[in-house]
Coordinates of C-alpha atoms in Angstrom, one line a residue:
Chain L
M122 CA 0.0 0.0 0.0
K123 CA 1.4 3.4 -1.0
I124 CA 1.5 6.2 1.5
G125 CA 2.6 9.8 1.0
I126 CA 3.1 12.4 3.7
A127 CA 3.7 16.1 3.6
G128 CA 3.5 19.1 5.9
S129 CA 4.0 19.5 9.6
F130 CA 2.3 20.1 13.0
D131 CA 3.6 23.7 13.1
S132 CA 1.2 26.6 13.6
C133 CA -0.5 27.6 10.3
D134 CA 0.6 24.4 8.6
A135 CA -1.1 21.0 8.0
L136 CA 0.1 17.5 8.1
I137 CA -1.4 15.6 5.2
T138 CA -1.3 11.8 4.6
V139 CA -2.6 10.2 1.4
I140 CA -3.1 6.4 1.4
E141 CA -4.1 4.2 -1.4
N142 CA -7.7 3.0 -0.9
D143 CA -10.6 1.3 -2.6
K144 CA -12.7 4.5 -2.4
L145 CA -12.5 8.2 -1.6
E146 CA -12.3 9.0 2.1
I147 CA -11.4 12.3 3.7
E148 CA -10.7 12.8 7.4
I149 CA -10.2 16.3 8.8
E150 CA -9.0 17.3 12.2
S151 CA -8.5 21.0 12.6
I152 CA -8.0 23.7 15.3
V153 CA -10.4 25.8 13.2
E154 CA -12.8 23.0 12.5
N155 CA -15.8 25.0 13.8
Q156 CA -15.1 27.8 11.3
F157 CA -13.4 26.2 8.3
K158 CA -14.0 22.4 8.2
D159 CA -16.2 22.7 5.1
E160 CA -13.8 25.0 3.4
I161 CA -10.8 22.6 4.0
E162 CA -12.8 19.7 2.7
K163 CA -13.7 21.7 -0.4
V164 CA -10.0 22.4 -1.2
I165 CA -9.1 18.8 -0.8
R166 CA -12.0 17.6 -3.0
T167 CA -11.3 20.0 -5.8
T168 CA -7.6 19.3 -5.8
L169 CA -8.2 15.6 -6.0
Q170 CA -10.9 16.0 -8.7
A171 CA -8.4 18.0 -10.9
L172 CA -6.0 15.1 -10.7
D173 CA -8.8 12.5 -11.2
L174 CA -7.9 10.8 -8.0
N175 CA -10.8 9.0 -6.3
K176 CA -9.3 5.9 -4.7
V177 CA -7.4 7.5 -1.8
K178 CA -7.8 8.2 1.8
V179 CA -6.7 11.7 2.8
I180 CA -6.0 12.4 6.5
C181 CA -5.6 16.1 7.1
K182 CA -4.4 17.3 10.6
D183 CA -4.6 21.0 10.3
K184 CA -3.1 23.7 12.6
G185 CA -4.8 26.7 10.9
A186 CA -3.2 26.4 7.4
L187 CA -4.6 28.6 4.6
N188 CA -6.1 27.1 1.5
Y189 CA -3.0 27.3 -0.7
T190 CA -0.9 25.6 2.0
I191 CA -3.4 22.8 2.3
R192 CA -3.4 22.4 -1.5
A193 CA 0.4 22.4 -1.7
R194 CA 0.8 19.9 1.1
L195 CA -1.8 17.6 -0.5
L196 CA 0.0 17.8 -3.9
S197 CA 3.3 17.0 -2.3
A198 CA 1.9 14.1 -0.4
I199 CA 0.4 12.7 -3.6
A200 CA 3.7 13.2 -5.4
R201 CA 5.6 11.4 -2.7
M202 CA 3.1 8.6 -2.8
S203 CA 3.7 8.0 -6.5
D204 CA 7.4 8.0 -5.8
D205 CA 6.7 5.1 -3.5
N206 CA 8.2 7.0 -0.6
A207 CA 6.2 5.1 2.1
Chain N
M222 CA -34.3 41.0 27.9
K223 CA -31.8 42.7 25.7
N224 CA -29.5 45.6 26.4
S225 CA -28.8 48.6 24.2
L226 CA -26.1 46.7 22.4
G227 CA -28.6 44.0 21.3
R228 CA -27.1 41.4 23.6
E229 CA -29.1 39.1 25.9
V230 CA -29.3 39.9 29.6
P231 CA -30.5 37.3 32.2
N232 CA -33.4 38.2 34.4
S233 CA -32.5 39.9 37.7
F234 CA -29.6 41.8 36.1
T235 CA -29.6 45.4 35.0
P236 CA -29.0 45.7 31.2
Y237 CA -26.3 48.1 30.0
M238 CA -27.9 51.2 28.5
E239 CA -26.1 53.9 26.6
D240 CA -25.1 56.8 28.8
S241 CA -26.7 55.4 32.0
L242 CA -25.3 57.3 35.0
T243 CA -23.5 55.4 37.7
S244 CA -25.1 56.3 41.0
F245 CA -23.0 55.6 44.0
T246 CA -23.8 55.5 47.7
P247 CA -21.0 54.1 49.7
I248 CA -21.7 51.6 52.4
K249 CA -20.0 52.0 55.8
E250 CA -16.4 50.7 56.2
K251 CA -16.0 47.8 58.5
D252 CA -15.8 48.4 62.2
K253 CA -12.3 49.2 63.6
V254 CA -10.6 46.1 65.0
V255 CA -9.3 46.6 68.6
K256 CA -6.9 43.7 68.7
T257 CA -5.8 41.5 65.8
E258 CA -5.6 37.8 66.7
F259 CA -2.8 35.6 65.4
L260 CA -3.6 32.0 64.4
D261 CA -1.5 29.2 62.9
S262 CA -4.2 26.8 61.8
I263 CA -6.7 27.2 58.9
K264 CA -9.2 25.0 60.9
E265 CA -9.1 27.2 63.9
C266 CA -9.6 30.2 61.5
F267 CA -12.7 28.6 59.9
D268 CA -14.1 27.8 63.3
L269 CA -13.6 31.3 64.8
L270 CA -15.1 32.9 61.6
K271 CA -18.0 30.4 61.8
L272 CA -17.6 29.8 58.1
S273 CA -20.8 28.2 56.8
D274 CA -22.8 27.4 53.7
G275 CA -23.8 30.2 51.4
M276 CA -21.0 32.6 52.4
T277 CA -19.0 34.9 50.1
L278 CA -15.2 34.7 50.4
S279 CA -12.9 37.1 48.6
F280 CA -9.3 37.0 47.3
H281 CA -6.8 39.1 45.4
H282 CA -4.6 37.9 42.6
H283 CA -1.3 39.7 43.2
L284 CA 0.5 36.3 43.4
R285 CA -1.1 35.5 40.0
N286 CA -0.2 31.9 38.9
G287 CA 1.9 31.5 42.0
D288 CA -1.0 32.0 44.5
G289 CA -1.3 29.4 47.3
V290 CA -3.9 31.2 49.4
L291 CA -7.0 30.5 47.4
N292 CA -6.0 26.9 47.2
L293 CA -5.5 26.7 50.9
V294 CA -9.0 27.9 51.6
L295 CA -10.5 25.6 48.8
K296 CA -9.0 22.6 50.6
E297 CA -10.7 23.5 53.8
I298 CA -14.0 24.1 52.1
K299 CA -13.7 20.7 50.6
E300 CA -12.7 19.1 53.9
R301 CA -15.8 20.6 55.6
D302 CA -18.0 20.0 52.5
L303 CA -19.4 23.6 52.7
K304 CA -22.0 24.3 50.1
D305 CA -23.1 27.2 47.9
I306 CA -20.0 29.3 48.6
T307 CA -19.5 32.4 46.4
I308 CA -15.9 33.1 45.5
A309 CA -15.0 36.7 44.7
A310 CA -11.4 36.6 43.5
S311 CA -10.0 39.5 41.4
S312 CA -8.6 36.9 39.0
I313 CA -8.4 33.2 38.7
F314 CA -5.5 31.3 37.1
P315 CA -4.5 27.8 36.0
V316 CA -2.9 27.2 39.5
H317 CA -6.5 27.2 40.9
E318 CA -7.5 24.0 39.1
E319 CA -8.7 22.4 42.4
M320 CA -11.7 24.7 42.1
C321 CA -13.1 22.6 39.3
E322 CA -14.1 19.7 41.5
L323 CA -15.7 22.0 44.1
I324 CA -17.7 23.7 41.3
E325 CA -18.9 20.3 40.1
N326 CA -19.8 19.2 43.6
G327 CA -21.8 22.3 44.4
N328 CA -19.4 23.6 47.1
I329 CA -18.8 26.6 44.9
T330 CA -21.9 27.8 43.0
K331 CA -21.1 31.4 42.1
I332 CA -18.0 33.3 41.1
Y333 CA -17.2 37.0 40.8
T334 CA -13.9 37.7 38.9
N335 CA -12.3 40.1 36.5
Y336 CA -10.1 37.6 34.7
L337 CA -10.3 33.8 34.4
S338 CA -8.0 31.4 32.6
G339 CA -7.2 27.7 32.6
P340 CA -9.2 24.7 33.8
V341 CA -11.7 26.7 35.9
A342 CA -12.6 28.7 32.8
K343 CA -13.2 25.4 30.9
T344 CA -15.4 23.9 33.7
I345 CA -17.5 27.0 33.8
T346 CA -17.9 27.3 30.0
S347 CA -19.1 23.7 29.9
G348 CA -22.0 24.7 32.1
K349 CA -21.0 22.9 35.3
M350 CA -21.6 25.7 37.8
K351 CA -25.0 26.0 39.4
D352 CA -25.2 29.8 39.4
L353 CA -23.6 32.4 37.1
L354 CA -20.1 33.6 36.6
I355 CA -20.0 37.3 37.0
M356 CA -17.1 39.0 35.0
S357 CA -16.4 42.4 36.3
T358 CA -13.5 44.9 35.7
H359 CA -10.6 46.1 37.8
G360 CA -12.5 49.4 38.4
G361 CA -15.9 47.7 38.6
R362 CA -15.0 45.3 41.3
P363 CA -14.3 47.8 44.0
F364 CA -17.4 49.8 42.9
L365 CA -19.5 46.7 43.5
I366 CA -17.9 46.2 46.9
E367 CA -18.0 49.8 48.1
S368 CA -21.6 50.2 47.0
G369 CA -22.7 47.1 48.8
K370 CA -23.7 45.3 45.6
L371 CA -21.1 42.6 46.4
K372 CA -21.1 41.8 50.1
I373 CA -18.1 39.9 51.3
D374 CA -18.3 37.8 54.5
V375 CA -14.6 37.0 54.8
S376 CA -11.7 38.3 52.8
F377 CA -8.6 36.1 52.8
I378 CA -5.8 38.5 51.8
A379 CA -2.4 37.1 50.9
A380 CA 0.1 39.4 52.7
P381 CA 3.7 38.7 52.0
C382 CA 4.8 40.3 55.3
V383 CA 3.0 41.1 58.5
D384 CA 4.1 42.8 61.7
K385 CA 3.3 41.8 65.2
A386 CA 0.4 44.3 65.5
G387 CA -1.2 42.9 62.3
N388 CA -0.2 45.5 59.7
G389 CA 0.8 44.0 56.3
N390 CA 2.7 44.8 53.2
G391 CA 3.5 43.3 49.8
V392 CA 7.2 44.1 49.6
E393 CA 9.0 42.1 52.3
G394 CA 9.1 38.3 52.9
K395 CA 10.0 35.4 50.7
N396 CA 6.9 35.9 48.5
A397 CA 7.0 39.7 48.0
C398 CA 4.6 40.6 45.2
G399 CA 4.7 44.4 45.3
T400 CA 1.6 46.6 45.5
L401 CA -1.7 45.1 46.8
G402 CA -4.0 47.5 44.9
Y403 CA -6.7 44.9 44.2
A404 CA -7.1 44.0 47.9
I405 CA -7.9 47.4 49.3
A406 CA -11.6 47.5 48.9
D407 CA -11.8 44.0 50.3
L408 CA -9.7 45.1 53.3
K409 CA -12.0 48.0 54.1
Y410 CA -15.4 46.6 53.4
A411 CA -15.4 42.8 54.0
S412 CA -17.2 41.9 57.3
K413 CA -14.1 40.0 58.4
V414 CA -10.5 40.2 57.2
V415 CA -7.8 37.5 57.5
L416 CA -4.3 38.3 56.4
V417 CA -2.6 35.1 55.3
T418 CA 1.2 35.3 55.6
D419 CA 4.3 33.3 55.7
T420 CA 6.5 36.0 57.2
I421 CA 6.0 37.9 60.5
K422 CA 8.5 40.7 61.4
D423 CA 8.7 43.0 64.5
K424 CA 8.5 46.1 62.3
L425 CA 7.6 46.7 58.7
E426 CA 9.4 49.1 56.4
F427 CA 6.1 50.4 55.3
V428 CA 2.4 49.5 55.5
D429 CA 0.1 48.6 52.6
L430 CA -2.6 47.0 54.8
D431 CA -3.6 48.8 57.9
R432 CA -4.2 46.7 61.0
Q433 CA -7.3 48.6 62.0
Y434 CA -9.2 46.5 59.4
V435 CA -7.5 43.1 60.2
D436 CA -9.4 40.7 62.4
Y437 CA -7.0 37.7 62.1
V438 CA -3.5 37.0 60.9
L439 CA -3.1 33.4 59.7
K440 CA 0.5 32.2 59.6
V441 CA 1.2 29.4 57.1
D442 CA 4.4 27.8 55.7
S443 CA 4.0 29.5 52.3
I444 CA 1.5 31.7 50.6
G445 CA 2.7 30.6 47.2
E446 CA 5.5 30.8 44.7
Q447 CA 7.0 34.2 44.1
K448 CA 8.2 33.2 40.6
G449 CA 4.6 32.5 39.6
I450 CA 3.7 36.2 39.9
V451 CA 5.6 37.1 36.7
S452 CA 3.0 37.4 34.0
G453 CA 3.5 35.0 31.1
T454 CA 3.3 37.9 28.6
T455 CA 5.9 40.3 29.8
R456 CA 8.4 39.9 26.9
I457 CA 9.0 42.2 24.0
T458 CA 7.8 40.6 20.7
R459 CA 10.5 39.3 18.4
D460 CA 7.9 38.3 15.8
P461 CA 8.5 40.5 12.7
V462 CA 4.8 41.0 12.2
G463 CA 4.4 42.1 15.8
L464 CA 7.3 44.5 15.4
I465 CA 5.7 46.1 12.3
I466 CA 2.6 46.7 14.3
A467 CA 4.6 48.1 17.1
R468 CA 6.6 50.5 14.9
N469 CA 3.5 51.7 13.1
T470 CA 1.7 52.2 16.5
A471 CA 4.6 54.3 17.8
K472 CA 4.6 56.4 14.6
L473 CA 0.8 56.9 14.8
I474 CA 1.1 58.0 18.5
D475 CA 3.8 60.4 17.4
E476 CA 1.8 61.8 14.4
L477 CA -1.2 62.4 16.7
G478 CA 1.1 64.6 18.8
L479 CA 0.7 62.5 21.9
I480 CA 4.4 62.4 22.7
K481 CA 4.7 65.8 24.4
E482 CA 6.1 67.1 27.6
G483 CA 4.2 65.8 30.6
F484 CA 2.1 63.2 28.7
S485 CA 0.8 60.0 30.4
M486 CA 0.3 56.5 29.2
Q487 CA -0.6 52.9 30.0
T488 CA 0.8 50.2 27.8
G489 CA 0.5 47.0 29.8
A490 CA 2.6 43.9 29.5
G491 CA 1.5 42.5 26.1
S492 CA 4.5 41.7 23.8
I493 CA 3.5 44.2 21.1
S494 CA 2.7 46.9 23.7
L495 CA 6.2 46.5 25.2
A496 CA 7.8 46.9 21.8
V497 CA 5.7 50.1 21.3
T498 CA 7.0 51.4 24.7
Q499 CA 10.5 50.8 23.5
Y500 CA 10.0 52.9 20.4
I501 CA 8.3 55.6 22.4
E502 CA 11.3 55.6 24.9
K503 CA 13.7 56.2 21.9
L504 CA 11.6 59.2 20.7
M505 CA 11.6 60.6 24.2
I506 CA 15.3 60.4 24.6
E507 CA 15.9 61.9 21.1
R508 CA 13.6 64.9 21.9
Q509 CA 14.3 65.2 25.6
I510 CA 10.6 64.7 26.5
K511 CA 9.5 63.5 29.9
A512 CA 6.2 61.8 30.8
S513 CA 4.3 62.8 33.9
F514 CA 3.2 59.3 34.7
A515 CA 2.8 55.7 33.5
L516 CA -0.1 53.7 34.9
G517 CA -1.3 50.2 35.4
G518 CA 0.4 46.9 35.8
I519 CA 4.1 47.9 36.0
T520 CA 7.0 46.0 34.3
S521 CA 10.7 46.4 34.4
Y522 CA 10.6 48.4 31.2
Y523 CA 8.7 51.3 33.0
V524 CA 11.0 50.9 36.0
K525 CA 14.0 51.6 33.8
M526 CA 12.3 54.7 32.3
L527 CA 11.5 55.9 35.8
E528 CA 15.1 55.4 36.9
S529 CA 16.5 57.2 33.9
G530 CA 14.3 60.2 34.5
L531 CA 12.0 59.7 31.4
I532 CA 8.9 59.2 33.6
K533 CA 8.3 61.3 36.7
N534 CA 5.9 58.8 38.5
L535 CA 4.7 55.3 38.2
Y536 CA 1.2 54.6 39.6
D537 CA 1.2 50.9 40.2
V538 CA -1.9 48.8 41.0
Q539 CA -0.1 45.5 40.2
C540 CA 3.6 44.6 39.8
F541 CA 4.1 42.4 36.8
D542 CA 7.7 41.4 37.5
L543 CA 10.2 41.3 40.3
E544 CA 12.1 44.4 39.2
A545 CA 8.8 46.3 39.6
V546 CA 8.4 44.8 43.1
K547 CA 11.9 46.0 44.1
S548 CA 11.3 49.5 42.6
Y549 CA 8.0 49.9 44.4
K550 CA 9.8 49.0 47.6
N551 CA 12.8 51.4 47.1
N552 CA 11.7 54.2 44.9
Q553 CA 9.4 56.8 46.3
N554 CA 8.3 58.0 42.9
H555 CA 6.9 54.5 42.2
I556 CA 3.6 54.8 44.0
G557 CA 1.1 52.1 44.9
I558 CA -2.6 52.7 44.2
S559 CA -5.8 50.9 45.0
A560 CA -8.1 49.6 42.3
T561 CA -10.5 52.4 43.2
E562 CA -7.8 55.0 42.7
Y563 CA -6.8 53.3 39.5
A564 CA -10.1 52.9 37.8
G565 CA -13.1 53.1 40.1
P566 CA -16.1 54.4 38.0
H567 CA -17.4 55.9 41.3
N568 CA -14.1 57.9 41.7
K569 CA -14.0 61.1 39.7
K570 CA -10.2 61.3 40.3
A571 CA -9.5 57.8 39.0
L572 CA -6.2 57.8 37.2
V573 CA -7.5 56.1 34.1
N574 CA -9.4 59.3 33.3
K575 CA -6.1 61.2 33.1
L576 CA -4.5 59.0 30.6
D577 CA -3.5 60.6 27.3
F578 CA -3.4 57.1 25.7
V579 CA -3.7 53.4 26.4
I580 CA -2.5 50.5 24.3
L581 CA -4.6 47.3 24.6
G582 CA -4.8 44.0 22.9
A583 CA -7.8 42.1 21.5
T584 CA -8.9 38.5 20.8
E585 CA -11.6 39.9 18.4
I586 CA -12.7 43.4 17.3
D587 CA -15.8 44.0 15.3
V588 CA -16.8 46.5 12.7
N589 CA -18.4 48.6 15.5
F590 CA -15.0 48.6 17.3
N591 CA -16.4 46.4 20.1
V592 CA -13.6 44.3 21.6
N593 CA -13.6 40.8 23.0
V594 CA -10.9 39.7 25.4
T595 CA -13.2 37.4 27.4
T596 CA -13.7 34.4 25.1
D597 CA -12.1 32.9 22.1
S598 CA -13.8 32.6 18.7
N599 CA -15.3 29.3 19.9
G600 CA -16.9 31.0 22.9
I601 CA -14.6 29.4 25.4
I602 CA -13.6 31.7 28.3
I603 CA -9.9 32.6 28.0
G604 CA -9.5 35.8 30.0
G605 CA -11.6 38.8 30.9
S606 CA -11.5 42.5 31.0
G607 CA -9.1 43.1 33.9
G608 CA -8.6 46.9 33.3
H609 CA -9.4 46.7 29.6
F610 CA -12.9 48.2 29.9
D611 CA -11.9 50.9 32.4
T612 CA -8.8 52.2 30.6
A613 CA -10.6 52.3 27.2
R614 CA -13.3 54.3 28.8
G615 CA -11.0 56.6 30.7
A616 CA -8.2 57.3 28.3
K617 CA -8.4 60.2 25.8
T618 CA -7.1 57.9 23.0
T619 CA -7.6 54.1 23.1
I620 CA -5.5 52.1 20.7
I621 CA -6.0 48.4 20.1
T622 CA -3.0 46.5 18.6
S623 CA -3.2 42.9 17.2
Q624 CA -2.3 40.9 14.2
L625 CA -5.1 40.7 11.7
L626 CA -5.1 36.9 11.8
R627 CA -4.5 34.4 14.6
T628 CA -3.5 31.3 12.6
R629 CA -6.5 31.1 10.3
L630 CA -8.9 33.1 12.4
P631 CA -9.6 36.7 11.5
I632 CA -9.4 39.0 14.5
V633 CA -11.7 41.5 12.8
K634 CA -15.3 40.2 12.9
D635 CA -18.8 41.4 11.8
E636 CA -19.7 40.9 15.5
V637 CA -17.5 39.9 18.3
T638 CA -18.4 36.6 20.1
T639 CA -18.5 38.4 23.5
I640 CA -18.4 42.1 24.1
T641 CA -15.8 43.0 26.8
T642 CA -15.1 46.7 25.9
L643 CA -17.5 49.0 24.1
G644 CA -16.8 50.2 20.6
K645 CA -17.7 53.8 21.6
D646 CA -14.6 53.7 23.9
V647 CA -12.2 52.3 21.3
D648 CA -10.6 54.8 18.9
I649 CA -8.0 53.1 16.8
F650 CA -7.2 49.5 15.6
V651 CA -3.6 48.9 14.4
C652 CA -2.7 45.7 12.6
E653 CA 0.0 44.7 10.1
R654 CA -2.3 45.4 7.1
G655 CA -3.4 48.9 8.1
I656 CA -4.8 51.2 10.7
A657 CA -8.6 51.7 11.2
I658 CA -10.0 54.7 13.1
N659 CA -13.3 54.8 14.7
P660 CA -15.5 57.0 12.4
K661 CA -16.8 58.8 15.5
R662 CA -13.3 60.2 16.1
T663 CA -13.4 62.7 13.2
D664 CA -10.7 64.7 15.0
L665 CA -8.3 61.8 14.8
I666 CA -9.2 61.2 11.1
E667 CA -8.6 64.9 10.4
K668 CA -5.2 64.9 12.2
L669 CA -4.1 61.9 10.1
K670 CA -5.3 62.9 6.7
D671 CA -1.8 63.6 5.4
S672 CA -0.2 60.6 7.2
T673 CA 2.1 58.3 5.3
L674 CA 0.8 55.4 7.4
N675 CA -1.7 53.0 5.8
I676 CA -4.9 54.5 7.2
T677 CA -7.9 52.4 6.1
T678 CA -11.3 51.4 7.5
I679 CA -12.3 48.5 9.7
D680 CA -14.6 47.2 7.0
E681 CA -11.7 47.1 4.6
L682 CA -9.6 45.2 7.1
L683 CA -12.5 42.7 7.5
K684 CA -12.6 42.2 3.8
K685 CA -8.8 41.7 3.6
A686 CA -9.0 39.1 6.4
H687 CA -11.7 37.2 4.6
Q688 CA -9.8 37.3 1.3
I689 CA -7.0 35.5 3.0
T690 CA -8.8 33.0 5.2
G691 CA -12.2 32.6 3.6
I692 CA -15.3 33.5 5.5
P693 CA -15.4 31.7 8.9
K694 CA -18.7 30.0 9.8
N695 CA -20.5 31.3 12.9
V696 CA -20.1 28.9 15.8
P697 CA -23.5 28.1 17.4
H698 CA -23.8 28.2 21.1
K699 CA -26.1 26.3 23.5
D700 CA -29.1 28.2 25.0
K701 CA -27.8 28.1 28.6
I702 CA -26.1 31.3 29.9
V703 CA -23.2 30.5 32.1
G704 CA -22.0 34.0 32.9
V705 CA -22.4 37.7 32.4
V706 CA -19.9 40.4 31.4
L707 CA -20.4 43.6 33.4
A708 CA -19.6 47.2 32.5
S709 CA -17.7 48.9 35.4
D710 CA -21.0 50.2 36.8
G711 CA -22.4 46.7 37.2
T712 CA -24.8 46.7 34.2
V713 CA -24.6 43.8 31.8
I714 CA -22.9 44.3 28.5
D715 CA -23.1 40.6 27.3
S716 CA -23.8 37.1 28.3
I717 CA -21.5 34.1 28.1
Y718 CA -23.0 30.8 26.8
Q719 CA -22.5 27.2 27.5
R720 CA -20.3 25.5 24.9

């Protein structure tokens, strides 16, 4: 099973793990969950859609990252996954 | 019932109304004590005072997160399983965690305080206290006490040093904490007063607490930990964004002409504020300008300015660090004041009313310039007014400094979660992306019309914040009210809800 990880637990960053899966699953844990959970999920979904990826599990542990950070971390995690960096 | 700010007010409380007048009829001070008794057991003390269910006990917070006195009394309340006790403590800190269990068990059912952080704040926010939390201000608290709206049965006053007659001070002994400004109303108006001390001397260098009010002196091994009195925030910011805010604030204050011979200020202990103070100090040295006084919680930065002759007097209601304690003890121009002298709304001579400017922080500020320092954006209690409300009301110019975002959360909101300080008392908001001036202050807008600073509007800052973060969803609250936020005159500005 391929896994890719990118990001960190630092403030304003997110740690994103992408795992090969039989369907699309997204798990979000965020310090700004009450205010921005939907927004974070939207960013992840649109990024995956653009790549036509729908058989992955994405785990996002967020410390208040902005949308572009989340997108960048997600793309890096996916890239590392295809590099078989597990 | 709603107040004039549109916020909910529980029955039996007086809603805040715009321009309501504070009427004040003082109650009588407590009877003069003929002979102060000395005790060395808390049990004997409780017995003699006949402490029983339903009483109100008061405490000051000069030992801050190093306080051992409130915890000592809590243990004995628990031991005796006293019920329905009201705690009136000027502030409550993480060190007071033991209180949580007593709240859950109905030993403590009501709390008056001006600032509340840590586990007790969480317990109360989660709705576990039977009655309400009443959040007052540093000026409002002595007003409530001196007008008889808050009746104290017994005040336990941590006194770092006591003499054999029963006088006390805050500057001698192993746990010296400096001025005892927040305890003075309690000392004079509580039915009974107990000084709790770990140091007894034959003679004191000077007296903060007059023995004529003191019924008992309770000698214990230790009243706390002196190193805990240092506030966690008393360091100059090294964050580049914080420094930009500080530099622009100093420049703004200068452009408004506030740095002039004999000016006065309060800048507190926030990390950005301390950096502003440093920039102001530099300007003062360059132009040979001297301030008449600095006010409030006093830090080593002000002490240094006093000693170098840049400030004539420090009026100190609370020492924030040990250099301030030492200076209060040794320097006669470093003057201790009571909370009433500092900020009492019933005291026309209150020093906050003489401030040229005050610099304050914010957890949230809204488009009407209302400020929240009581709860976070999820509605969890994280602090409280302290002197925020009082100084904003009193000072001629009130400046709020903060970063525009805290991680992903915008500090500027359509409406603050909880109103601590009224927008009509707030003049300027400085953040790294611009400076917004309250439209009511047309005089300030006029003065700054040719400024090179980035003067914008609060709506513009809200828009900028949303462009960066996205629009945050409103966090719903439960129906149950767990506390109220008071203006200094005791009327209710806002309610705090269970979360």
